Amino acid sequence: MISCPLPTWLETLAPMAAAMENPLAVASNVKHLPRHKLFMSFAAHSKRSGKLQVVSVHQRVKAASSLYSDCDVDVQKPWKTADARLVLEDGSIWKAKSFGASGTQVGEVVFNTSLTGYQEILTDPSYTGQFVLMTNPHIGNTGVNPHDEESSQCFLAGLVIRSLSICTSNWRCTESLGDYLAKRNIMGIYDVDTRAITRRLRQDGSLIGVLSTEESQTDEDLLEIAHKWKIVGVDLISGVSCKAPVVWSQKTHSEWEFHKDQNQVENFHVVAYDFGIKHNILRRLASYGCKVTVVPSTWPASETLKVKPDGVLFSNGPGDPAAVPYAVETVKEIIGKVPVFGICMGHQLLGQALGGKTFKMKFGHHGGNHPVGNLRNGRVEISAQNHNYAVDPASLPAGVEVTHINLNDKSCAGLACAELNLMSLQYHPESSPGPHDSDPAFREFMELMKASKK
């Protein structure tokens, strides 16, 4: 509680007082007045003076501060000041305000162009080890709720946004974004120039960064951390995969089901390898009539084939596909024996298992608005994407068809091989968040399994 009278109001009114002939005399006489009378007194004095007096900024601040310089309390500003830094490996330092958890965290900075769905992005395991910068400036206005989770926890390293909403306005909201991140020990920063950082990432590529709220860490210390930390060649899948097989039966809730007229009569058994699988991939499979068994990333191919599934799904996941050779070997042992569907990381692993190569993209694809061209039917899909690696189509053997391309950069976005009964997409057909243009891919997988049973 501030014991000295109206210090912050006098600071606010300093520019008005500067236009008066004798602002301090007026202020000293009215500093105990109610707020509206204080304004009226300044206005009346200005009218009586009949002239304007120019006072320097230094004089105004000194005059206003002298009125309460004898107060023996700490006067705090009514707004949060910058208390965090983002230090990038290129040496740039970005001052910001913190929310969520505090401390020091290192990660790869990527930008996401989605306009909505930040909670699904926060809980997407594919963002493990990354700071997600949202290009949409206003984040947090819908809060969070327990129904939009894409996994059991937040896996990303941190969240970088321009403007943090000071309030939430959504009937489904149960918690603010800041409280949500704090409980999950996830760091966030705001009031930082996300447009400038995005331009830098587009020009220079994804950069390693360090977030810190600790004053004991110098800029040089944080830069050294950024230079030493590596994400390329690191197995990130093992840290996000389940530890034992589980059966998934939950379908897309009827409130959100957008294909209400489809007749789900199939009863396929699908084994889904969890490389960081999103819940809505599993819900879409269940909604299409599948019994789904989720297995860990290290689950032996022999155990999978022993249960004679109708199909196998290789899921999305974080990091470098070249860093998980054990997963590539598993894929090799399964393809050709049962119908296969690969999504994102699963697509890249299929590419490698078929003899192709993968490479790290400059800044990757992250967002819910990427156009994809279906080369089979000429259809354009607006897709949800999240990956930093891609398959090199020139490295693929004969018989493997590129079915989809990203229309922004012409990179490979889908594969198929009729002989081996496999299909894959580099993006997310479950689209959570994102448009539902690509949901028919699940129907194609059903048809692939149905045809193999004949």
CSV table of C-alpha atoms in Angstrom, one decimal:
chain,number,residue,atom,x,y,z
A,1,MET,CA,0.0,0.0,0.0
A,2,ILE,CA,1.5,3.4,-1.0
A,3,SER,CA,1.3,5.9,1.9
A,4,CYS,CA,2.3,9.0,0.0
A,5,PRO,CA,-0.5,10.8,-1.8
A,6,LEU,CA,-1.1,10.2,-5.5
A,7,PRO,CA,2.4,9.7,-6.8
A,8,THR,CA,1.5,7.7,-9.8
A,9,TRP,CA,-1.3,10.1,-10.8
A,10,LEU,CA,1.1,13.1,-10.7
A,11,GLU,CA,3.5,11.2,-12.9
A,12,THR,CA,0.7,10.5,-15.3
A,13,LEU,CA,-0.2,14.2,-15.3
A,14,ALA,CA,3.3,15.5,-15.7
A,15,PRO,CA,2.9,16.2,-19.4
A,16,MET,CA,-0.3,18.2,-18.6
A,17,ALA,CA,1.5,20.1,-15.9
A,18,ALA,CA,4.3,21.0,-18.2
A,19,ALA,CA,1.9,23.1,-20.2
A,20,MET,CA,1.1,25.2,-17.2
A,21,GLU,CA,2.9,28.3,-15.9
A,22,ASN,CA,3.4,26.9,-12.4
A,23,PRO,CA,2.5,23.2,-12.2
A,24,LEU,CA,4.0,22.5,-8.9
A,25,ALA,CA,2.0,25.1,-7.1
A,26,VAL,CA,-1.1,23.7,-8.5
A,27,ALA,CA,-0.1,20.1,-7.8
A,28,SER,CA,0.8,20.9,-4.2
A,29,ASN,CA,-2.6,22.4,-3.5
A,30,VAL,CA,-4.7,19.7,-5.1
A,31,LYS,CA,-2.7,16.5,-4.5
A,32,HIS,CA,-5.3,15.3,-1.9
A,33,LEU,CA,-8.3,16.0,-4.2
A,34,PRO,CA,-10.3,13.3,-5.8
A,35,ARG,CA,-9.2,12.3,-9.3
A,36,HIS,CA,-11.8,14.3,-11.3
A,37,LYS,CA,-11.2,17.4,-9.2
A,38,LEU,CA,-7.5,17.1,-9.8
A,39,PHE,CA,-8.1,17.2,-13.6
A,40,MET,CA,-10.5,20.2,-13.2
A,41,SER,CA,-7.9,22.1,-11.1
A,42,PHE,CA,-5.2,21.6,-13.7
A,43,ALA,CA,-7.6,22.7,-16.5
A,44,ALA,CA,-8.8,25.8,-14.5
A,45,HIS,CA,-5.2,26.9,-13.8
A,46,SER,CA,-4.2,26.4,-17.4
A,47,LYS,CA,-7.1,28.6,-18.5
A,48,ARG,CA,-6.3,31.3,-16.0
A,49,SER,CA,-2.6,31.5,-16.9
A,50,GLY,CA,-3.5,32.4,-20.5
A,51,LYS,CA,-0.1,31.1,-21.8
A,52,LEU,CA,1.9,27.9,-22.2
A,53,GLN,CA,5.2,27.3,-20.6
A,54,VAL,CA,7.6,24.7,-22.2
A,55,VAL,CA,9.3,22.6,-19.6
A,56,SER,CA,11.9,19.9,-20.4
A,57,VAL,CA,11.3,16.2,-19.8
A,58,HIS,CA,14.0,16.3,-17.1
A,59,GLN,CA,12.3,19.1,-15.3
A,60,ARG,CA,8.9,17.5,-15.4
A,61,VAL,CA,10.1,14.2,-14.0
A,62,LYS,CA,12.1,16.0,-11.3
A,63,ALA,CA,9.2,18.1,-10.4
A,64,ALA,CA,6.7,15.2,-10.2
A,65,SER,CA,9.1,13.0,-8.3
A,66,SER,CA,10.0,15.7,-5.7
A,67,LEU,CA,6.4,15.6,-4.5
A,68,TYR,CA,6.8,12.1,-3.0
A,69,SER,CA,10.6,11.7,-2.8
A,70,ASP,CA,10.4,11.6,1.0
A,71,CYS,CA,8.0,8.5,1.0
A,72,ASP,CA,9.7,5.6,2.7
A,73,VAL,CA,8.1,2.9,0.5
A,74,ASP,CA,8.9,1.2,-2.8
A,75,VAL,CA,6.7,2.7,-5.5
A,76,GLN,CA,6.1,0.0,-8.2
A,77,LYS,CA,4.9,0.8,-11.7
A,78,PRO,CA,1.4,-0.5,-12.5
A,79,TRP,CA,2.7,-2.5,-15.5
A,80,LYS,CA,5.2,-5.4,-15.9
A,81,THR,CA,8.7,-4.4,-17.0
A,82,ALA,CA,11.0,-6.5,-19.2
A,83,ASP,CA,12.4,-9.3,-17.0
A,84,ALA,CA,13.5,-11.9,-19.6
A,85,ARG,CA,15.9,-12.3,-22.4
A,86,LEU,CA,15.9,-14.5,-25.5
A,87,VAL,CA,19.5,-14.9,-26.7
A,88,LEU,CA,19.9,-16.4,-30.2
A,89,GLU,CA,23.0,-18.2,-31.4
A,90,ASP,CA,23.7,-15.4,-33.9
A,91,GLY,CA,24.4,-13.1,-31.0
A,92,SER,CA,21.1,-11.1,-31.1
A,93,ILE,CA,19.5,-10.4,-27.7
A,94,TRP,CA,15.8,-9.8,-27.4
A,95,LYS,CA,14.4,-8.2,-24.2
A,96,ALA,CA,10.9,-9.4,-23.2
A,97,LYS,CA,8.5,-9.9,-20.4
A,98,SER,CA,8.0,-13.4,-18.9
A,99,PHE,CA,5.0,-15.5,-18.1
A,100,GLY,CA,4.5,-19.1,-17.1
A,101,ALA,CA,7.6,-20.6,-15.5
A,102,SER,CA,10.9,-18.9,-14.8
A,103,GLY,CA,14.5,-20.0,-15.1
A,104,THR,CA,16.8,-20.7,-18.0
A,105,GLN,CA,15.9,-23.0,-21.0
A,106,VAL,CA,17.5,-23.8,-24.3
A,107,GLY,CA,15.8,-24.8,-27.5
A,108,GLU,CA,15.5,-24.4,-31.3
A,109,VAL,CA,13.4,-21.4,-32.2
A,110,VAL,CA,10.8,-22.0,-34.9
A,111,PHE,CA,7.8,-19.9,-36.0
A,112,ASN,CA,4.3,-21.1,-36.4
A,113,THR,CA,1.8,-19.4,-38.6
A,114,SER,CA,-1.4,-20.8,-37.1
A,115,LEU,CA,-4.1,-18.3,-36.2
A,116,THR,CA,-5.8,-20.5,-33.6
A,117,GLY,CA,-5.1,-23.7,-31.7
A,118,TYR,CA,-2.2,-22.7,-29.5
A,119,GLN,CA,-3.2,-25.3,-26.8
A,120,GLU,CA,-2.9,-28.1,-29.4
A,121,ILE,CA,0.4,-26.7,-30.4
A,122,LEU,CA,1.6,-26.6,-26.8
A,123,THR,CA,0.8,-30.3,-26.3
A,124,ASP,CA,2.1,-31.6,-29.7
A,125,PRO,CA,5.0,-33.9,-28.9
A,126,SER,CA,6.6,-33.0,-32.2
A,127,TYR,CA,7.7,-29.6,-30.7
A,128,THR,CA,10.0,-31.3,-28.2
A,129,GLY,CA,13.2,-29.3,-27.8
A,130,GLN,CA,11.8,-26.2,-29.6
A,131,PHE,CA,10.7,-22.7,-28.7
A,132,VAL,CA,7.5,-22.0,-30.7
A,133,LEU,CA,7.1,-18.4,-31.9
A,134,MET,CA,3.6,-17.6,-32.8
A,135,THR,CA,3.3,-15.2,-35.7
A,136,ASN,CA,-0.3,-14.4,-34.8
A,137,PRO,CA,0.2,-11.4,-32.5
A,138,HIS,CA,-2.6,-12.0,-30.0
A,139,ILE,CA,-2.4,-15.1,-27.9
A,140,GLY,CA,-4.2,-16.3,-24.8
A,141,ASN,CA,-7.6,-14.7,-25.4
A,142,THR,CA,-9.4,-18.1,-25.3
A,143,GLY,CA,-7.5,-19.5,-22.3
A,144,VAL,CA,-7.1,-23.2,-22.1
A,145,ASN,CA,-9.4,-26.2,-21.3
A,146,PRO,CA,-8.8,-29.9,-20.6
A,147,HIS,CA,-10.4,-31.1,-23.8
A,148,ASP,CA,-8.0,-29.6,-26.4
A,149,GLU,CA,-4.9,-31.5,-25.3
A,150,GLU,CA,-3.0,-33.4,-28.0
A,151,SER,CA,-1.0,-35.4,-25.4
A,152,SER,CA,-0.7,-35.9,-21.7
A,153,GLN,CA,1.7,-32.9,-21.2
A,154,CYS,CA,3.5,-30.0,-22.8
A,155,PHE,CA,6.6,-31.0,-24.6
A,156,LEU,CA,7.9,-27.8,-26.1
A,157,ALA,CA,10.7,-25.9,-24.6
A,158,GLY,CA,9.0,-22.5,-24.5
A,159,LEU,CA,6.5,-20.1,-26.1
A,160,VAL,CA,7.3,-16.8,-27.7
A,161,ILE,CA,4.5,-14.3,-28.5
A,162,ARG,CA,3.9,-10.7,-29.2
A,163,SER,CA,0.9,-9.9,-27.1
A,164,LEU,CA,-0.4,-11.8,-24.1
A,165,SER,CA,-4.1,-11.3,-23.6
A,166,ILE,CA,-4.9,-9.8,-20.2
A,167,CYS,CA,-8.2,-11.6,-20.0
A,168,THR,CA,-9.9,-14.7,-21.4
A,169,SER,CA,-13.2,-14.9,-23.2
A,170,ASN,CA,-14.4,-18.4,-24.1
A,171,TRP,CA,-17.2,-20.5,-22.6
A,172,ARG,CA,-14.9,-23.6,-22.6
A,173,CYS,CA,-12.0,-21.8,-20.7
A,174,THR,CA,-11.0,-23.2,-17.4
A,175,GLU,CA,-7.6,-21.6,-16.9
A,176,SER,CA,-5.5,-18.8,-18.2
A,177,LEU,CA,-2.6,-19.5,-20.5
A,178,GLY,CA,0.0,-18.1,-18.0
A,179,ASP,CA,-1.3,-20.3,-15.1
A,180,TYR,CA,-1.4,-23.3,-17.4
A,181,LEU,CA,2.3,-22.9,-18.4
A,182,ALA,CA,3.4,-22.2,-14.9
A,183,LYS,CA,1.9,-25.4,-13.6
A,184,ARG,CA,3.7,-27.3,-16.3
A,185,ASN,CA,7.0,-25.6,-15.8
A,186,ILE,CA,7.0,-24.1,-19.4
A,187,MET,CA,8.6,-20.7,-20.0
A,188,GLY,CA,6.9,-18.0,-22.0
A,189,ILE,CA,7.8,-14.5,-23.1
A,190,TYR,CA,5.8,-11.7,-24.6
A,191,ASP,CA,6.2,-8.0,-25.7
A,192,VAL,CA,9.0,-9.1,-28.0
A,193,ASP,CA,9.2,-8.2,-31.7
A,194,THR,CA,8.0,-11.6,-33.2
A,195,ARG,CA,7.9,-10.2,-36.7
A,196,ALA,CA,11.6,-9.2,-36.6
A,197,ILE,CA,12.6,-12.6,-35.2
A,198,THR,CA,10.5,-14.4,-37.8
A,199,ARG,CA,12.2,-12.5,-40.6
A,200,ARG,CA,15.5,-13.4,-39.1
A,201,LEU,CA,14.5,-17.1,-39.0
A,202,ARG,CA,13.3,-17.0,-42.6
A,203,GLN,CA,16.6,-15.4,-43.7
A,204,ASP,CA,19.1,-17.4,-41.6
A,205,GLY,CA,17.1,-20.6,-40.8
A,206,SER,CA,16.1,-22.0,-37.5
A,207,LEU,CA,18.3,-20.8,-34.7
A,208,ILE,CA,19.2,-22.2,-31.3
A,209,GLY,CA,18.1,-19.8,-28.5
A,210,VAL,CA,18.2,-19.5,-24.7
A,211,LEU,CA,15.4,-18.1,-22.7
A,212,SER,CA,16.2,-16.8,-19.2
A,213,THR,CA,14.7,-14.8,-16.4
A,214,GLU,CA,17.8,-15.2,-14.2
A,215,GLU,CA,19.8,-12.0,-13.7
A,216,SER,CA,22.8,-14.0,-12.6
A,217,GLN,CA,23.2,-15.3,-16.1
A,218,THR,CA,25.1,-12.8,-18.3
A,219,ASP,CA,24.4,-12.5,-22.0
A,220,GLU,CA,27.7,-14.1,-22.7
A,221,ASP,CA,26.8,-17.1,-20.5
A,222,LEU,CA,23.5,-17.6,-22.4
A,223,LEU,CA,25.2,-17.3,-25.8
A,224,GLU,CA,27.7,-19.9,-24.8
A,225,ILE,CA,24.8,-22.3,-23.8
A,226,ALA,CA,23.2,-21.7,-27.2
A,227,HIS,CA,26.5,-22.5,-29.1
A,228,LYS,CA,27.0,-25.7,-27.1
A,229,TRP,CA,23.5,-27.1,-27.4
A,230,LYS,CA,22.6,-29.4,-30.4
A,231,ILE,CA,19.3,-30.8,-31.7
A,232,VAL,CA,20.5,-32.4,-35.0
A,233,GLY,CA,21.3,-36.1,-34.6
A,234,VAL,CA,19.6,-36.4,-31.2
A,235,ASP,CA,17.0,-39.1,-30.5
A,236,LEU,CA,14.0,-37.1,-29.2
A,237,ILE,CA,11.4,-39.8,-29.9
A,238,SER,CA,12.3,-42.1,-27.0
A,239,GLY,CA,11.5,-39.3,-24.5
A,240,VAL,CA,7.9,-38.8,-25.8
A,241,SER,CA,6.8,-42.3,-26.7
A,242,CYS,CA,4.6,-44.5,-24.4
A,243,LYS,CA,6.4,-47.1,-22.4
A,244,ALA,CA,4.0,-50.0,-22.9
A,245,PRO,CA,1.2,-51.0,-25.3
A,246,VAL,CA,-2.2,-49.4,-24.7
A,247,VAL,CA,-5.6,-49.8,-26.4
A,248,TRP,CA,-7.2,-46.7,-27.7
A,249,SER,CA,-11.0,-46.6,-28.3
A,250,GLN,CA,-12.0,-42.9,-27.9
A,251,LYS,CA,-13.5,-41.4,-31.1
A,252,THR,CA,-13.9,-37.8,-32.1
A,253,HIS,CA,-16.6,-36.3,-30.0
A,254,SER,CA,-19.9,-36.0,-31.8
A,255,GLU,CA,-19.9,-32.3,-31.2
A,256,TRP,CA,-16.7,-32.0,-33.3
A,257,GLU,CA,-17.3,-34.8,-35.8
A,258,PHE,CA,-17.5,-33.2,-39.3
A,259,HIS,CA,-18.4,-36.4,-41.2
A,260,LYS,CA,-21.6,-37.2,-39.4
A,261,ASP,CA,-23.1,-39.0,-42.4
A,262,GLN,CA,-20.3,-41.6,-42.9
A,263,ASN,CA,-21.2,-45.2,-42.2
A,264,GLN,CA,-18.4,-46.7,-40.1
A,265,VAL,CA,-18.9,-50.5,-40.6
A,266,GLU,CA,-15.3,-51.5,-40.9
A,267,ASN,CA,-13.6,-53.2,-37.9
A,268,PHE,CA,-9.9,-53.0,-38.7
A,269,HIS,CA,-7.2,-53.5,-36.1
A,270,VAL,CA,-4.4,-50.9,-36.5
A,271,VAL,CA,-1.2,-51.0,-34.6
A,272,ALA,CA,0.0,-47.4,-34.1
A,273,TYR,CA,3.7,-46.8,-33.4
A,274,ASP,CA,4.0,-43.9,-30.9
A,275,PHE,CA,6.8,-41.7,-32.0
A,276,GLY,CA,5.0,-38.8,-30.4
A,277,ILE,CA,1.5,-39.5,-31.6
A,278,LYS,CA,-1.2,-36.8,-31.2
A,279,HIS,CA,-4.5,-37.9,-29.6
A,280,ASN,CA,-6.6,-36.7,-32.6
A,281,ILE,CA,-4.8,-39.1,-34.9
A,282,LEU,CA,-6.0,-41.9,-32.7
A,283,ARG,CA,-9.5,-40.4,-32.5
A,284,ARG,CA,-9.8,-40.2,-36.3
A,285,LEU,CA,-8.7,-43.8,-36.6
A,286,ALA,CA,-11.3,-44.9,-34.0
A,287,SER,CA,-13.9,-42.7,-35.7
A,288,TYR,CA,-13.3,-44.6,-39.0
A,289,GLY,CA,-14.0,-47.9,-37.3
A,290,CYS,CA,-10.6,-49.0,-36.2
A,291,LYS,CA,-9.5,-50.8,-33.1
A,292,VAL,CA,-6.2,-49.2,-32.2
A,293,THR,CA,-3.3,-50.6,-30.3
A,294,VAL,CA,-0.6,-48.0,-29.5
A,295,VAL,CA,2.9,-49.4,-29.0
A,296,PRO,CA,6.2,-47.8,-28.0
A,297,SER,CA,8.7,-46.6,-30.6
A,298,THR,CA,11.0,-49.5,-29.7
A,299,TRP,CA,8.3,-52.2,-30.1
A,300,PRO,CA,9.8,-55.1,-32.1
A,301,ALA,CA,8.3,-55.6,-35.6
A,302,SER,CA,8.0,-59.3,-34.9
A,303,GLU,CA,5.6,-58.6,-32.0
A,304,THR,CA,3.6,-56.3,-34.2
A,305,LEU,CA,3.3,-58.9,-37.0
A,306,LYS,CA,2.5,-61.6,-34.4
A,307,VAL,CA,-0.9,-60.0,-33.7
A,308,LYS,CA,-1.7,-59.9,-37.4
A,309,PRO,CA,-3.0,-56.3,-37.6
A,310,ASP,CA,-4.9,-55.1,-40.6
A,311,GLY,CA,-2.6,-52.1,-40.9
A,312,VAL,CA,0.2,-50.3,-39.2
A,313,LEU,CA,0.4,-46.5,-38.6
A,314,PHE,CA,3.8,-44.8,-38.1
A,315,SER,CA,3.0,-41.6,-36.3
A,316,ASN,CA,4.4,-38.0,-36.1
A,317,GLY,CA,7.2,-37.2,-33.8
A,318,PRO,CA,10.0,-34.8,-33.0
A,319,GLY,CA,13.5,-34.3,-34.3
A,320,ASP,CA,15.8,-35.9,-36.8
A,321,PRO,CA,14.7,-39.2,-38.5
A,322,ALA,CA,18.4,-40.0,-39.1
A,323,ALA,CA,18.9,-40.1,-35.3
A,324,VAL,CA,16.6,-43.1,-34.8
A,325,PRO,CA,18.0,-45.9,-36.9
A,326,TYR,CA,16.2,-48.5,-34.8
A,327,ALA,CA,12.8,-47.0,-35.9
A,328,VAL,CA,13.9,-47.2,-39.6
A,329,GLU,CA,14.8,-50.9,-39.1
A,330,THR,CA,11.4,-51.5,-37.6
A,331,VAL,CA,9.7,-49.9,-40.6
A,332,LYS,CA,11.8,-51.9,-43.0
A,333,GLU,CA,10.7,-55.2,-41.3
A,334,ILE,CA,7.0,-54.3,-41.6
A,335,ILE,CA,6.5,-52.7,-45.0
A,336,GLY,CA,5.3,-55.1,-47.6
A,337,LYS,CA,3.7,-57.4,-45.0
A,338,VAL,CA,0.7,-55.3,-44.0
A,339,PRO,CA,-0.7,-52.0,-45.3
A,340,VAL,CA,1.1,-49.0,-43.8
A,341,PHE,CA,0.3,-45.3,-43.3
A,342,GLY,CA,3.0,-42.9,-42.2
A,343,ILE,CA,2.4,-39.4,-40.9
A,344,CYS,CA,5.1,-36.7,-40.6
A,345,MET,CA,8.0,-38.5,-38.8
A,346,GLY,CA,6.4,-41.7,-40.0
A,347,HIS,CA,6.6,-40.4,-43.6
A,348,GLN,CA,10.2,-39.6,-43.2
A,349,LEU,CA,11.0,-43.0,-41.7
A,350,LEU,CA,9.2,-44.6,-44.6
A,351,GLY,CA,11.3,-42.5,-47.0
A,352,GLN,CA,14.5,-43.8,-45.4
A,353,ALA,CA,13.3,-47.4,-45.1
A,354,LEU,CA,12.6,-47.3,-48.9
A,355,GLY,CA,16.1,-46.3,-49.6
A,356,GLY,CA,15.6,-42.5,-49.8
A,357,LYS,CA,17.3,-39.7,-47.9
A,358,THR,CA,16.0,-37.0,-45.6
A,359,PHE,CA,17.4,-33.5,-45.0
A,360,LYS,CA,17.0,-30.6,-42.6
A,361,MET,CA,15.0,-27.8,-44.0
A,362,LYS,CA,16.0,-24.1,-43.6
A,363,PHE,CA,13.2,-23.2,-41.2
A,364,GLY,CA,10.7,-26.0,-41.7
A,365,HIS,CA,6.9,-26.0,-42.0
A,366,HIS,CA,4.9,-25.0,-38.9
A,367,GLY,CA,1.3,-23.8,-39.1
A,368,GLY,CA,-2.3,-24.6,-40.0
A,369,ASN,CA,-2.4,-22.9,-43.4
A,370,HIS,CA,0.0,-24.6,-45.7
A,371,PRO,CA,-1.2,-25.4,-49.3
A,372,VAL,CA,-0.6,-28.9,-50.5
A,373,GLY,CA,-1.1,-30.2,-54.1
A,374,ASN,CA,-2.5,-33.7,-54.6
A,375,LEU,CA,-0.8,-34.8,-57.8
A,376,ARG,CA,-3.2,-37.7,-58.3
A,377,ASN,CA,-6.4,-35.7,-58.5
A,378,GLY,CA,-5.2,-32.0,-58.8
A,379,ARG,CA,-6.9,-31.1,-55.5
A,380,VAL,CA,-5.4,-28.4,-53.3
A,381,GLU,CA,-5.6,-29.0,-49.5
A,382,ILE,CA,-4.9,-26.4,-46.9
A,383,SER,CA,-3.0,-28.4,-44.3
A,384,ALA,CA,-1.6,-28.4,-40.8
A,385,GLN,CA,2.1,-29.0,-40.8
A,386,ASN,CA,4.9,-29.3,-38.2
A,387,HIS,CA,8.3,-30.6,-39.3
A,388,ASN,CA,11.9,-29.5,-39.8
A,389,TYR,CA,12.9,-32.4,-42.0
A,390,ALA,CA,11.8,-33.6,-45.4
A,391,VAL,CA,12.3,-36.5,-47.8
A,392,ASP,CA,14.5,-35.9,-50.9
A,393,PRO,CA,12.3,-37.2,-53.7
A,394,ALA,CA,15.3,-37.6,-56.1
A,395,SER,CA,16.7,-40.2,-53.7
A,396,LEU,CA,13.7,-42.5,-53.8
A,397,PRO,CA,13.9,-45.7,-55.8
A,398,ALA,CA,11.7,-46.6,-58.8
A,399,GLY,CA,8.2,-47.7,-57.9
A,400,VAL,CA,7.8,-45.1,-55.2
A,401,GLU,CA,5.4,-42.3,-56.2
A,402,VAL,CA,5.4,-38.8,-54.9
A,403,THR,CA,1.7,-38.1,-54.4
A,404,HIS,CA,1.7,-34.7,-52.8
A,405,ILE,CA,3.9,-31.6,-52.8
A,406,ASN,CA,3.9,-28.5,-50.7
A,407,LEU,CA,2.9,-25.7,-53.0
A,408,ASN,CA,5.0,-23.1,-51.1
A,409,ASP,CA,8.4,-24.7,-51.8
A,410,LYS,CA,7.5,-27.8,-53.9
A,411,SER,CA,9.0,-30.2,-51.2
A,412,CYS,CA,7.7,-33.7,-51.0
A,413,ALA,CA,4.5,-33.9,-49.0
A,414,GLY,CA,3.3,-37.5,-49.7
A,415,LEU,CA,4.4,-40.9,-50.9
A,416,ALA,CA,2.8,-44.1,-52.1
A,417,CYS,CA,3.9,-47.5,-53.3
A,418,ALA,CA,1.1,-49.7,-54.7
A,419,GLU,CA,3.4,-52.8,-54.6
A,420,LEU,CA,4.0,-52.5,-50.9
A,421,ASN,CA,0.6,-51.2,-49.9
A,422,LEU,CA,1.9,-48.1,-48.3
A,423,MET,CA,1.0,-44.4,-48.2
A,424,SER,CA,2.4,-41.4,-46.3
A,425,LEU,CA,1.9,-37.7,-45.7
A,426,GLN,CA,4.4,-35.2,-44.5
A,427,TYR,CA,1.6,-33.1,-42.9
A,428,HIS,CA,-1.2,-33.8,-40.3
A,429,PRO,CA,-4.5,-35.1,-41.8
A,430,GLU,CA,-6.1,-35.0,-38.4
A,431,SER,CA,-5.6,-31.2,-38.4
A,432,SER,CA,-5.7,-30.3,-34.8
A,433,PRO,CA,-5.5,-27.4,-35.1
A,434,GLY,CA,-6.2,-26.7,-38.7
A,435,PRO,CA,-8.7,-27.2,-41.5
A,436,HIS,CA,-10.2,-30.6,-42.3
A,437,ASP,CA,-9.2,-30.8,-46.0
A,438,SER,CA,-6.9,-33.8,-45.5
A,439,ASP,CA,-9.2,-36.0,-43.4
A,440,PRO,CA,-10.0,-38.2,-46.5
A,441,ALA,CA,-6.5,-39.6,-46.1
A,442,PHE,CA,-7.9,-41.8,-43.3
A,443,ARG,CA,-10.5,-43.1,-45.6
A,444,GLU,CA,-7.8,-44.0,-48.2
A,445,PHE,CA,-6.0,-45.9,-45.5
A,446,MET,CA,-9.3,-47.8,-44.8
A,447,GLU,CA,-9.6,-48.6,-48.5
A,448,LEU,CA,-5.9,-49.8,-48.5
A,449,MET,CA,-6.6,-52.2,-45.7
A,450,LYS,CA,-9.9,-53.4,-47.2
A,451,ALA,CA,-8.2,-54.1,-50.5
A,452,SER,CA,-5.4,-56.1,-48.9
A,453,LYS,CA,-7.9,-58.4,-47.2
A,454,LYS,CA,-9.5,-59.5,-50.5
